[in-house]
Coordinates of C-alpha atoms in Angstrom, one line a residue:
M101 CA -54.4 152.1 -278.3
Q102 CA -57.5 150.1 -279.0
H103 CA -59.5 150.3 -282.2
H104 CA -63.1 149.1 -281.3
T105 CA -64.4 146.3 -283.3
T106 CA -67.0 143.6 -282.2
N107 CA -64.6 140.5 -282.2
Q108 CA -61.1 142.1 -281.8
L109 CA -59.5 141.9 -278.2
P110 CA -57.9 145.4 -277.3
I111 CA -54.2 145.9 -277.3
V112 CA -53.7 148.4 -274.6
L113 CA -50.5 150.5 -274.1
H114 CA -50.2 151.5 -270.5
L115 CA -48.1 154.7 -270.0
N116 CA -46.7 156.5 -267.0
S117 CA -47.0 160.1 -266.5
S118 CA -43.7 161.2 -268.1
A119 CA -44.0 163.8 -270.8
S120 CA -42.4 161.6 -273.4
N121 CA -45.1 159.0 -273.2
F122 CA -47.8 161.5 -273.4
L123 CA -46.2 163.1 -276.5
Q124 CA -46.5 159.5 -278.0
T125 CA -50.2 159.6 -277.3
I126 CA -50.6 163.2 -278.6
S127 CA -48.8 162.1 -281.8
S128 CA -51.1 159.2 -282.4
I129 CA -54.2 161.3 -281.8
K130 CA -52.9 164.1 -284.2
E131 CA -52.4 161.3 -286.7
L132 CA -55.8 160.0 -286.4
L133 CA -57.4 163.5 -286.7
G134 CA -55.3 164.2 -289.7
K135 CA -57.0 161.0 -291.2
G136 CA -60.4 162.5 -290.6
V137 CA -61.3 160.7 -287.4
E138 CA -63.7 162.9 -285.4
P139 CA -62.3 163.9 -282.1
K140 CA -65.3 162.7 -280.2
K141 CA -64.7 159.1 -281.5
I142 CA -61.4 159.2 -279.6
A143 CA -61.0 158.5 -275.6
V144 CA -58.2 158.6 -273.3
V145 CA -58.9 156.5 -270.3
F146 CA -56.9 156.8 -267.0
A147 CA -56.7 153.6 -265.0
T148 CA -57.1 155.6 -261.7
N149 CA -59.1 158.5 -260.7
Q150 CA -56.1 160.9 -261.1
Y151 CA -55.8 162.8 -264.3
S152 CA -52.4 164.2 -265.3
D153 CA -52.0 167.9 -266.1
N154 CA -49.3 167.0 -268.6
L155 CA -51.9 165.6 -271.0
F156 CA -54.0 168.6 -270.9
A157 CA -51.1 170.9 -271.3
H158 CA -50.2 168.9 -274.6
F159 CA -53.8 169.1 -275.8
L160 CA -54.0 172.8 -275.4
Q161 CA -50.6 173.5 -277.0
N162 CA -51.4 171.2 -280.0
Q163 CA -54.8 172.7 -280.2
I164 CA -56.6 169.3 -279.8
P165 CA -60.1 169.9 -278.5
F166 CA -61.1 167.8 -275.4
N167 CA -63.8 167.2 -273.0
C168 CA -64.3 165.5 -269.6
N169 CA -67.3 164.1 -268.0
N170 CA -66.2 165.4 -264.6
P171 CA -64.8 169.0 -264.3
L172 CA -61.0 169.0 -264.0
N173 CA -59.8 170.0 -260.5
V174 CA -56.7 172.1 -261.1
L175 CA -55.8 172.0 -257.5
Q176 CA -54.0 168.8 -258.5
S177 CA -51.8 170.6 -261.0
S178 CA -48.1 171.3 -260.2
L179 CA -48.7 175.1 -260.7
S180 CA -51.5 175.0 -258.1
N181 CA -49.3 173.1 -255.6
Q182 CA -46.7 175.8 -255.9
L183 CA -49.2 178.6 -255.2
I184 CA -50.7 176.7 -252.3
T185 CA -47.1 176.2 -251.0
L186 CA -46.4 180.0 -251.2
L187 CA -49.8 180.8 -249.5
K188 CA -48.9 178.4 -246.7
Y189 CA -45.4 179.9 -246.3
L190 CA -46.9 183.5 -246.1
A191 CA -49.3 182.3 -243.4
A192 CA -46.5 180.6 -241.5
E193 CA -44.2 183.6 -241.5
V194 CA -46.9 186.0 -240.4
D195 CA -47.8 183.6 -237.5
M196 CA -44.1 183.1 -236.6
P197 CA -41.2 184.9 -238.4
T198 CA -38.9 182.3 -240.0
G199 CA -41.3 179.6 -239.1
G200 CA -41.6 178.4 -242.6
D201 CA -38.1 177.6 -243.6
D202 CA -39.1 174.1 -244.9
L203 CA -41.6 175.7 -247.4
L204 CA -39.1 178.4 -248.4
F205 CA -36.7 175.8 -249.6
E206 CA -39.3 174.5 -252.0
I207 CA -40.3 178.0 -253.1
L208 CA -36.7 179.0 -254.0
H209 CA -36.8 176.1 -256.6
F210 CA -39.9 177.6 -258.3
K211 CA -38.8 178.2 -261.9
W212 CA -39.9 181.8 -262.1
F213 CA -37.1 182.8 -259.6
D214 CA -34.6 181.2 -261.9
I215 CA -32.1 180.1 -259.2
P216 CA -29.7 177.2 -260.0
P217 CA -30.6 174.2 -257.6
V218 CA -27.0 173.9 -256.7
E219 CA -26.9 177.4 -255.3
I220 CA -30.0 176.7 -253.2
A221 CA -28.3 173.5 -252.0
K222 CA -25.2 175.6 -251.0
L223 CA -27.3 178.2 -249.3
T224 CA -29.3 175.6 -247.3
A225 CA -26.1 173.7 -246.3
E226 CA -24.5 177.0 -244.9
V227 CA -27.7 177.4 -242.8
A228 CA -27.5 173.8 -241.5
D229 CA -23.8 174.3 -240.7
R230 CA -24.9 177.1 -238.4
R231 CA -28.0 175.4 -236.9
Y232 CA -26.5 175.4 -233.5
G233 CA -24.3 177.9 -231.8
K234 CA -23.9 181.7 -231.5
D235 CA -24.0 182.4 -235.1
K236 CA -27.3 180.4 -235.6
T237 CA -29.3 181.6 -238.6
T238 CA -32.5 180.6 -240.6
L239 CA -32.9 180.2 -244.3
R240 CA -35.0 183.3 -244.6
Q241 CA -32.3 185.4 -242.7
H242 CA -29.5 183.9 -244.7
L243 CA -31.3 184.4 -248.0
L244 CA -31.9 188.1 -247.1
Y245 CA -28.3 188.5 -246.2
N246 CA -27.0 187.0 -249.3
A247 CA -29.4 189.0 -251.5
N248 CA -28.3 192.3 -250.1
N249 CA -24.6 192.0 -249.5
P250 CA -21.7 192.1 -251.9
A251 CA -20.2 188.8 -253.3
K252 CA -17.5 187.2 -251.1
D253 CA -14.8 187.8 -253.9
L254 CA -14.5 188.7 -257.5
F255 CA -14.8 184.9 -258.5
T256 CA -18.1 184.5 -256.9
P257 CA -20.9 186.3 -259.0
P258 CA -24.0 187.2 -257.1
I259 CA -27.1 185.0 -257.7
E260 CA -29.8 187.3 -259.1
G261 CA -32.5 184.9 -258.3
F262 CA -31.8 185.2 -254.6
K263 CA -32.3 188.9 -254.8
K264 CA -35.6 188.6 -256.7
A265 CA -36.9 185.8 -254.4
S266 CA -35.9 187.7 -251.2
D267 CA -37.3 191.1 -252.3
C268 CA -40.5 189.3 -253.4
I269 CA -41.0 187.4 -250.2
E270 CA -40.1 190.3 -247.8
K271 CA -42.6 192.6 -249.6
L272 CA -45.4 190.0 -249.6
I273 CA -45.0 189.2 -245.9
T274 CA -44.7 192.9 -245.0
E275 CA -47.8 193.9 -246.9
L276 CA -49.9 190.9 -246.2
P277 CA -51.6 192.2 -243.0
G278 CA -53.2 195.1 -244.9
Y279 CA -54.5 193.0 -247.8
N280 CA -57.7 191.1 -248.4
L281 CA -57.5 187.9 -250.3
L282 CA -58.1 189.5 -253.7
Q283 CA -55.3 192.1 -253.1
L284 CA -53.1 189.4 -251.8
F285 CA -53.5 187.1 -254.8
D286 CA -52.9 190.0 -257.2
N287 CA -49.8 191.0 -255.4
I288 CA -48.5 187.4 -255.6
L289 CA -49.1 187.3 -259.4
S290 CA -47.3 190.6 -260.0
E291 CA -44.4 190.3 -257.5
T292 CA -43.4 186.7 -258.1
G293 CA -43.2 187.0 -261.9
V294 CA -45.2 183.9 -262.4
L295 CA -47.3 185.4 -265.2
N296 CA -44.3 186.4 -267.3
Y297 CA -42.7 182.9 -266.7
V298 CA -45.6 180.9 -267.9
K299 CA -46.0 183.0 -271.0
Q300 CA -42.6 181.8 -272.1
Q301 CA -43.1 178.0 -271.5
P302 CA -44.2 175.4 -274.0
A303 CA -47.3 174.7 -271.8
S304 CA -48.1 178.3 -271.6
K305 CA -51.9 177.8 -272.4
W306 CA -52.4 175.3 -269.9
H307 CA -50.6 177.3 -267.0
E308 CA -52.6 180.4 -268.1
A309 CA -55.8 178.5 -267.9
I310 CA -54.9 177.4 -264.3
I311 CA -54.1 180.9 -263.3
T312 CA -57.3 182.2 -264.8
S313 CA -59.2 179.5 -262.9
W314 CA -57.5 180.6 -259.7
I315 CA -58.4 184.2 -260.3
N316 CA -62.1 183.0 -260.7
F317 CA -61.9 181.0 -257.6
I318 CA -60.5 183.7 -255.5
Q319 CA -63.0 186.2 -256.7
I320 CA -65.9 183.9 -256.1
T321 CA -64.6 183.0 -252.6
F322 CA -64.1 186.7 -251.8
N323 CA -67.6 187.6 -253.0
K324 CA -69.0 184.9 -250.6
N325 CA -67.0 186.0 -247.7
A326 CA -65.0 189.3 -247.9
S327 CA -63.5 188.7 -244.4
L328 CA -62.1 185.3 -245.2
T329 CA -58.6 185.1 -243.8
L330 CA -55.5 183.5 -245.3
N331 CA -55.5 180.8 -242.8
Q332 CA -59.2 180.0 -243.5
L333 CA -58.5 179.9 -247.2
I334 CA -55.5 177.4 -246.5
T335 CA -57.8 175.2 -244.4
M336 CA -60.2 175.0 -247.5
L337 CA -57.5 174.2 -249.7
N338 CA -56.1 171.4 -247.5
K339 CA -59.3 169.5 -248.0
R340 CA -58.6 169.1 -251.6
E341 CA -60.6 165.9 -251.9
N342 CA -63.6 167.9 -251.0
Q343 CA -62.6 171.3 -252.6
L344 CA -63.0 171.8 -256.3
L345 CA -61.2 174.4 -258.2
P346 CA -62.6 173.7 -261.8
L347 CA -60.8 174.5 -264.9
I348 CA -62.4 177.4 -266.8
E349 CA -65.1 176.2 -269.1
S350 CA -63.5 177.8 -272.2
C351 CA -61.0 175.1 -272.4
Y352 CA -63.6 172.3 -272.9
D353 CA -65.3 171.3 -276.3
L354 CA -68.2 168.8 -276.1
N355 CA -67.1 167.3 -279.5
G356 CA -63.5 167.0 -278.4
V357 CA -61.4 163.9 -277.4
H358 CA -63.0 162.4 -274.3
V359 CA -60.8 162.0 -271.1
L360 CA -62.2 159.5 -268.7
T361 CA -61.4 157.3 -265.8
S362 CA -61.8 153.6 -266.1
T363 CA -64.9 153.6 -264.1
E364 CA -66.7 156.1 -266.5
T365 CA -65.7 154.2 -269.7
N366 CA -68.2 152.8 -272.2
H367 CA -65.9 151.4 -274.9
T368 CA -68.7 151.1 -277.5
S369 CA -69.0 154.8 -277.6
F370 CA -65.5 155.3 -279.1
D371 CA -63.6 153.9 -282.1
Y372 CA -60.2 154.5 -280.6
V373 CA -59.2 154.2 -276.9
F374 CA -55.9 155.0 -275.3
K375 CA -55.3 153.7 -271.7
V376 CA -53.0 155.5 -269.2
G377 CA -52.0 153.7 -266.0
D378 CA -49.6 151.5 -264.2
H379 CA -51.5 148.3 -263.9
V380 CA -51.0 145.5 -266.5
N381 CA -52.3 142.2 -267.6
T382 CA -51.2 139.6 -270.1
N383 CA -52.7 141.3 -273.0
E384 CA -51.2 144.8 -272.2
H385 CA -47.8 146.4 -272.9
S386 CA -46.3 148.3 -270.1
L387 CA -43.6 151.2 -269.7
E388 CA -42.1 151.1 -266.2
H389 CA -43.0 153.8 -263.7
S390 CA -40.1 156.4 -264.0
A391 CA -38.1 157.7 -261.0
P392 CA -37.0 161.3 -261.1
T393 CA -33.3 162.3 -261.2
I394 CA -31.5 165.5 -260.3
K395 CA -28.5 166.8 -262.0
R396 CA -25.4 165.5 -260.4
F397 CA -23.0 168.2 -259.3
E398 CA -19.9 168.6 -257.2
A399 CA -19.7 171.2 -254.4
D400 CA -17.3 171.8 -251.5
F401 CA -20.2 171.5 -248.9
I402 CA -20.8 167.7 -250.1
D403 CA -17.3 166.9 -249.5
R404 CA -17.5 168.6 -246.0
V405 CA -20.6 166.7 -245.2
L406 CA -19.4 163.3 -246.4
N407 CA -16.1 163.7 -244.6
K408 CA -17.8 164.1 -241.4
F409 CA -20.8 161.8 -242.0
V410 CA -21.5 159.3 -239.3
M411 CA -24.2 156.6 -240.2
N412 CA -27.3 156.5 -237.8
V413 CA -30.4 154.3 -238.3
S414 CA -32.5 157.3 -239.4
A415 CA -30.0 157.9 -242.2
L416 CA -29.8 154.3 -243.2
N417 CA -33.6 153.9 -243.3
T418 CA -33.8 157.1 -245.4
Y419 CA -31.3 156.0 -247.9
L420 CA -32.9 152.6 -248.3
N421 CA -36.3 154.3 -248.7
C422 CA -35.1 156.9 -251.3
P423 CA -31.5 158.0 -252.1
L424 CA -33.0 161.4 -253.3
Q425 CA -34.6 161.8 -249.8
F426 CA -31.4 161.1 -248.2
Y427 CA -29.7 163.7 -250.4
F428 CA -32.2 166.4 -249.3
N429 CA -32.3 165.4 -245.6
N430 CA -28.7 164.3 -244.8
I431 CA -26.6 166.1 -247.4
V432 CA -28.3 169.4 -248.1
R433 CA -30.0 169.2 -244.6
V434 CA -33.2 171.0 -245.6
P435 CA -34.9 172.7 -242.8
P436 CA -37.2 170.0 -241.0
V437 CA -40.9 170.3 -241.5
K438 CA -42.8 171.7 -238.5
S439 CA -44.9 168.7 -238.0
T440 CA -47.6 168.7 -235.2
A441 CA -47.3 164.9 -235.0
F442 CA -43.5 165.3 -234.4
A443 CA -44.0 168.0 -231.9
F444 CA -46.5 166.0 -230.0
G445 CA -44.1 162.9 -230.0
S446 CA -41.1 164.9 -228.9
A447 CA -43.3 166.4 -226.0
V448 CA -44.2 162.9 -224.8
H449 CA -40.5 161.7 -225.1
Y450 CA -39.4 164.7 -223.1
A451 CA -42.0 164.2 -220.4
L452 CA -41.1 160.5 -220.0
E453 CA -37.3 161.4 -220.0
C454 CA -37.9 163.8 -217.2
L455 CA -39.9 161.3 -215.2
F456 CA -37.2 158.9 -215.1
V457 CA -34.5 161.3 -214.5
K458 CA -36.4 162.8 -211.5
M459 CA -37.0 159.2 -210.2
Q460 CA -33.3 158.4 -210.0
P461 CA -32.2 160.4 -206.9
S462 CA -34.7 159.0 -204.6
N463 CA -35.6 155.8 -206.5
T464 CA -39.3 157.0 -206.4
F465 CA -41.3 158.1 -209.4
P466 CA -42.8 161.8 -209.2
A467 CA -46.6 162.1 -209.0
I468 CA -48.6 162.1 -212.3
D469 CA -48.9 165.9 -212.2
V470 CA -45.2 166.3 -212.6
L471 CA -45.4 164.1 -215.8
L472 CA -48.1 166.3 -217.3
N473 CA -46.5 169.5 -216.3
D474 CA -43.4 168.6 -218.2
F475 CA -45.5 167.5 -221.2
Q476 CA -47.3 170.9 -221.1
Q477 CA -44.2 172.9 -220.8
Y478 CA -42.6 171.3 -223.9
M479 CA -45.8 171.8 -225.9
V480 CA -46.0 175.5 -225.0
Q481 CA -42.3 176.1 -225.9
N482 CA -42.8 174.4 -229.3
R483 CA -46.1 175.8 -230.3
V484 CA -44.9 176.8 -233.8
G485 CA -46.9 174.9 -236.5
F486 CA -50.0 174.3 -234.4
T487 CA -53.2 176.0 -234.9
E488 CA -55.1 177.0 -231.9
A489 CA -57.6 174.2 -232.3
S490 CA -54.9 171.5 -233.1
F491 CA -52.8 172.7 -230.0
N492 CA -55.7 172.3 -227.7
Q493 CA -56.6 169.0 -229.1
K494 CA -53.1 167.6 -228.8
M495 CA -52.8 169.0 -225.2
Q496 CA -55.9 167.3 -224.2
H497 CA -55.0 164.0 -226.0
G498 CA -51.4 164.1 -224.4
H499 CA -52.9 164.4 -220.9
S500 CA -55.2 161.6 -221.5
V501 CA -52.7 159.0 -223.0
L502 CA -50.0 159.9 -220.5
T503 CA -52.3 159.6 -217.6
N504 CA -53.4 156.2 -218.8
Y505 CA -49.9 155.1 -219.5
Y506 CA -48.5 156.3 -216.2
H507 CA -51.2 154.5 -214.2
Q508 CA -50.8 151.2 -216.2
Y509 CA -47.0 150.8 -215.7
I510 CA -46.0 152.8 -212.7
A511 CA -45.9 149.7 -210.5
E512 CA -43.9 147.6 -212.8
W513 CA -41.2 150.0 -214.4
N514 CA -37.5 148.9 -214.1
K515 CA -35.6 151.6 -212.1
I516 CA -32.3 150.5 -213.1
V517 CA -32.1 152.4 -216.3
V518 CA -30.1 154.7 -218.4
I519 CA -32.1 157.5 -220.0
E520 CA -31.5 159.1 -223.4
R521 CA -28.0 157.6 -224.0
T522 CA -26.0 158.7 -227.0
F523 CA -23.6 156.2 -228.5
K524 CA -20.7 157.5 -230.8
N525 CA -17.2 156.6 -231.7
I526 CA -18.2 153.2 -232.7
T527 CA -17.1 151.5 -235.9
L528 CA -18.3 148.5 -237.8
G529 CA -16.1 147.4 -240.6
G530 CA -14.6 150.8 -241.0
I531 CA -18.1 152.5 -240.9
P532 CA -18.6 155.1 -238.2
L533 CA -21.9 154.6 -236.3
K534 CA -23.9 156.5 -233.8
G535 CA -27.3 156.5 -232.3
K536 CA -29.5 157.8 -229.3
M537 CA -31.7 155.5 -227.4
D538 CA -34.7 156.5 -225.2
K539 CA -34.1 154.1 -222.3
L540 CA -31.8 151.2 -221.5
E541 CA -33.1 148.7 -218.8
F542 CA -30.6 146.7 -217.0
N543 CA -30.4 143.3 -215.5
G544 CA -26.7 143.1 -214.5
K545 CA -24.8 143.7 -217.9
K546 CA -27.8 142.5 -220.0
V547 CA -29.9 145.3 -221.6
N548 CA -33.4 145.6 -222.9
I549 CA -33.5 148.6 -225.3
V550 CA -36.7 150.6 -225.0
D551 CA -37.9 153.0 -227.6
Y552 CA -41.1 155.0 -227.2
K553 CA -43.5 155.3 -230.1
T554 CA -46.5 157.6 -230.4
G555 CA -49.0 157.5 -233.3
N556 CA -51.1 154.7 -234.9
V557 CA -50.1 151.4 -233.4
E558 CA -51.5 149.2 -236.2
R559 CA -49.5 151.0 -238.9
A560 CA -46.4 150.9 -236.8
L561 CA -46.6 147.0 -236.6
E562 CA -45.8 146.8 -240.3
K563 CA -42.5 148.5 -239.6
L564 CA -41.5 145.7 -237.2
Q565 CA -41.4 143.1 -239.8
P566 CA -38.1 141.5 -241.0
P567 CA -37.4 141.4 -244.7
N568 CA -40.2 140.0 -246.7
E569 CA -41.7 140.1 -250.2
A570 CA -43.6 143.4 -249.4
Q571 CA -40.6 145.0 -247.6
P572 CA -37.5 143.5 -249.2
H573 CA -35.2 145.5 -246.8
G574 CA -37.4 144.9 -243.7
G575 CA -39.4 147.4 -241.8
D576 CA -37.7 150.5 -240.4
Y577 CA -38.4 149.6 -236.7
W578 CA -37.0 146.2 -237.2
R579 CA -33.8 147.7 -238.7
Q580 CA -33.7 150.1 -235.7
A581 CA -33.9 147.3 -233.3
V582 CA -31.0 145.5 -235.1
F583 CA -29.0 148.7 -235.4
Y584 CA -29.2 149.4 -231.7
K585 CA -28.0 146.0 -230.8
I586 CA -25.1 146.4 -233.1
L587 CA -24.2 149.7 -231.4
I588 CA -24.4 148.2 -227.9
D589 CA -22.6 145.0 -228.7
N590 CA -19.8 147.0 -230.2
Y591 CA -19.6 149.7 -227.3
E592 CA -16.5 149.7 -225.3
G593 CA -15.5 146.2 -226.3
G594 CA -18.7 144.6 -225.5
K595 CA -19.2 146.2 -222.0
W596 CA -22.9 145.5 -222.2
Q597 CA -25.0 142.8 -223.9
A598 CA -28.2 143.8 -225.8
M599 CA -30.8 141.0 -225.1
S600 CA -33.8 142.6 -226.8
S601 CA -35.3 145.7 -228.2
E602 CA -38.7 146.7 -227.0
F603 CA -41.1 149.2 -228.7
D604 CA -43.3 150.8 -226.1
F605 CA -46.5 152.3 -227.7
I606 CA -47.6 155.3 -225.6
E607 CA -51.0 155.7 -227.4
P608 CA -53.6 152.7 -227.2
N609 CA -54.3 150.3 -230.3
Q610 CA -57.5 150.0 -232.0
N611 CA -58.8 147.9 -229.1
N612 CA -58.0 150.7 -226.7
A613 CA -55.3 148.7 -225.0
L614 CA -51.7 149.7 -224.4
Q615 CA -49.1 147.5 -226.3
K616 CA -45.5 146.6 -226.1
V617 CA -43.6 144.6 -228.6
K618 CA -40.3 143.1 -227.8
L619 CA -37.9 141.7 -230.5
E620 CA -35.0 139.4 -229.8
I621 CA -32.4 139.8 -232.5
S622 CA -30.7 136.9 -234.3
A623 CA -27.3 136.5 -235.8
A624 CA -29.0 136.4 -239.2
D625 CA -30.6 139.7 -238.4
I626 CA -27.3 141.3 -237.7
A627 CA -25.7 139.8 -240.8
T628 CA -28.6 141.3 -242.9
V629 CA -28.3 144.8 -241.5
T630 CA -24.6 144.7 -241.6
H631 CA -24.8 144.1 -245.3
Q632 CA -27.4 146.9 -245.7
L633 CA -25.0 149.2 -243.8
T634 CA -22.0 148.2 -245.9
E635 CA -23.8 148.6 -249.2
A636 CA -25.4 151.9 -248.3
W637 CA -22.3 153.4 -246.9
G638 CA -20.3 152.6 -250.1
K639 CA -23.0 154.1 -252.4
I640 CA -23.3 157.3 -250.2
Q641 CA -19.5 157.7 -250.4
D642 CA -19.7 157.2 -254.1
R643 CA -22.4 160.0 -254.3
Q644 CA -25.2 157.8 -255.5
F645 CA -27.9 159.8 -254.1
Y646 CA -29.2 161.8 -257.2
N647 CA -31.9 159.2 -258.2
G648 CA -35.2 159.0 -256.7
C649 CA -37.2 155.8 -255.7
G650 CA -40.1 156.8 -258.0
K651 CA -42.7 155.8 -255.4
P652 CA -46.0 157.8 -255.9
T653 CA -46.0 158.4 -252.0
C654 CA -42.4 159.8 -252.0
G655 CA -42.6 163.6 -251.1
W656 CA -39.2 164.3 -252.5
C657 CA -39.6 162.5 -255.8
G658 CA -43.0 164.4 -256.0
F659 CA -41.2 167.7 -255.3
V660 CA -38.7 167.2 -258.2
K661 CA -41.4 166.0 -260.5
M662 CA -43.5 169.1 -259.8
N663 CA -40.6 171.3 -260.7
E664 CA -40.0 169.3 -263.9
D665 CA -43.7 169.7 -264.8
M666 CA -43.3 173.4 -264.7
Q667 CA -40.6 173.6 -267.4

């Protein structure tokens, strides 16, 4: 807090966005107001352009008047994120039944369904166990089954939240085609129980203000275009930086505490200034950015997963990046996000795999049309998640980059290759390892490992760097190269020798040129990754995956924090 005087240097307390730190600020402001300080003489300044809904929730609950120079965009709030997730899920299910399972996992955690997280984890793990085979199921189907069938035994009580969530979701999906946006949103509010839930929460006034702002927004949007579809609404909401959903005006008070960003601040206008942000200097005190933690629990499915767990490079990268992300991706095995970028990359990989497989019988590469047809076939079969416009754009882009790639390299490709080789039953210091490689190029027993990459080349180059100050663990692609060499060098007693790992970028760089990067792995590299493997394996077996990384860009940490904010 800074009290403004002409000659005094400010003492600034920098806070993160945790509720406890905001409570400290609120307590100090209440103390000042109790001493007769006018609210308009107090400012709360955010170091970035992102406000926190926690602060405004505390303001409303403590009846502290506040004002903002710029209208608050409630699309950034946790409750709004959950409403948008539900809208996206409904659109995905109408487009392709069970096509939104990744979103359903998040929805089941919404507090108004009151489902214990451990039960959601068990349900999801059961679906993952049946992901392949004759009894394959989806999260939506398994939820419906569990909600409408008796408990397995007398010692397994039914989960009431599953029944509530399933009934709500099935009704919303069934009735959606006959509703306009006004009717749909009204149905969401009534069927989910969100209104009753927020009224019982400490931050009820803030959540009710957000819902009222949403109702106003939907009404205004509908009045402008009564034929607006759900998909069109979602497209609008996806552009959040350009889409404003303002907080209702009745929440503001022109004479209240001013909430500002650092670029808006004129310190001479206030007697007391509180600063909130993560950047510090020598005159400022700091509280570290906190990482979210989920409740540790023991469950049979965790034992089953760990007993069968085999380390691959994706799992290692995930654990080093965020143990909480590893928990959701590799232990619970949440349904994967249907990413258009991932589907496009998979289509490119499939087409190139087919190209080399079809080359091998005659030692002659097929014509370019064969490559493009295989790409197109995969895209059509995996169209879920694409809009019509994005599908057409990716089809055109794929034809363009594959044609360019084919003609540039057709005359120089090594034909002595092994394609899409899976390595398993390999151990390193008692740690079971596995991996699948796109292509192995041979010169006798010497191997060049080739991995195809799609996407932005310049961003990918950062992932090729060994450990440094910015990336203490090294980049993910660097680690992948080292991990693959470890696999080959330990395969069948050293049958082959991995000489190098090559990353083959299918899309051109910013200079419109195709690029390959070849890494030669040193003994020091192998020692570093072996240490990372050993340390990560020990922590995983010790179940050290309930704490997040705390990075602002981490999706799973954000997911946990969003649910914490709704309490």
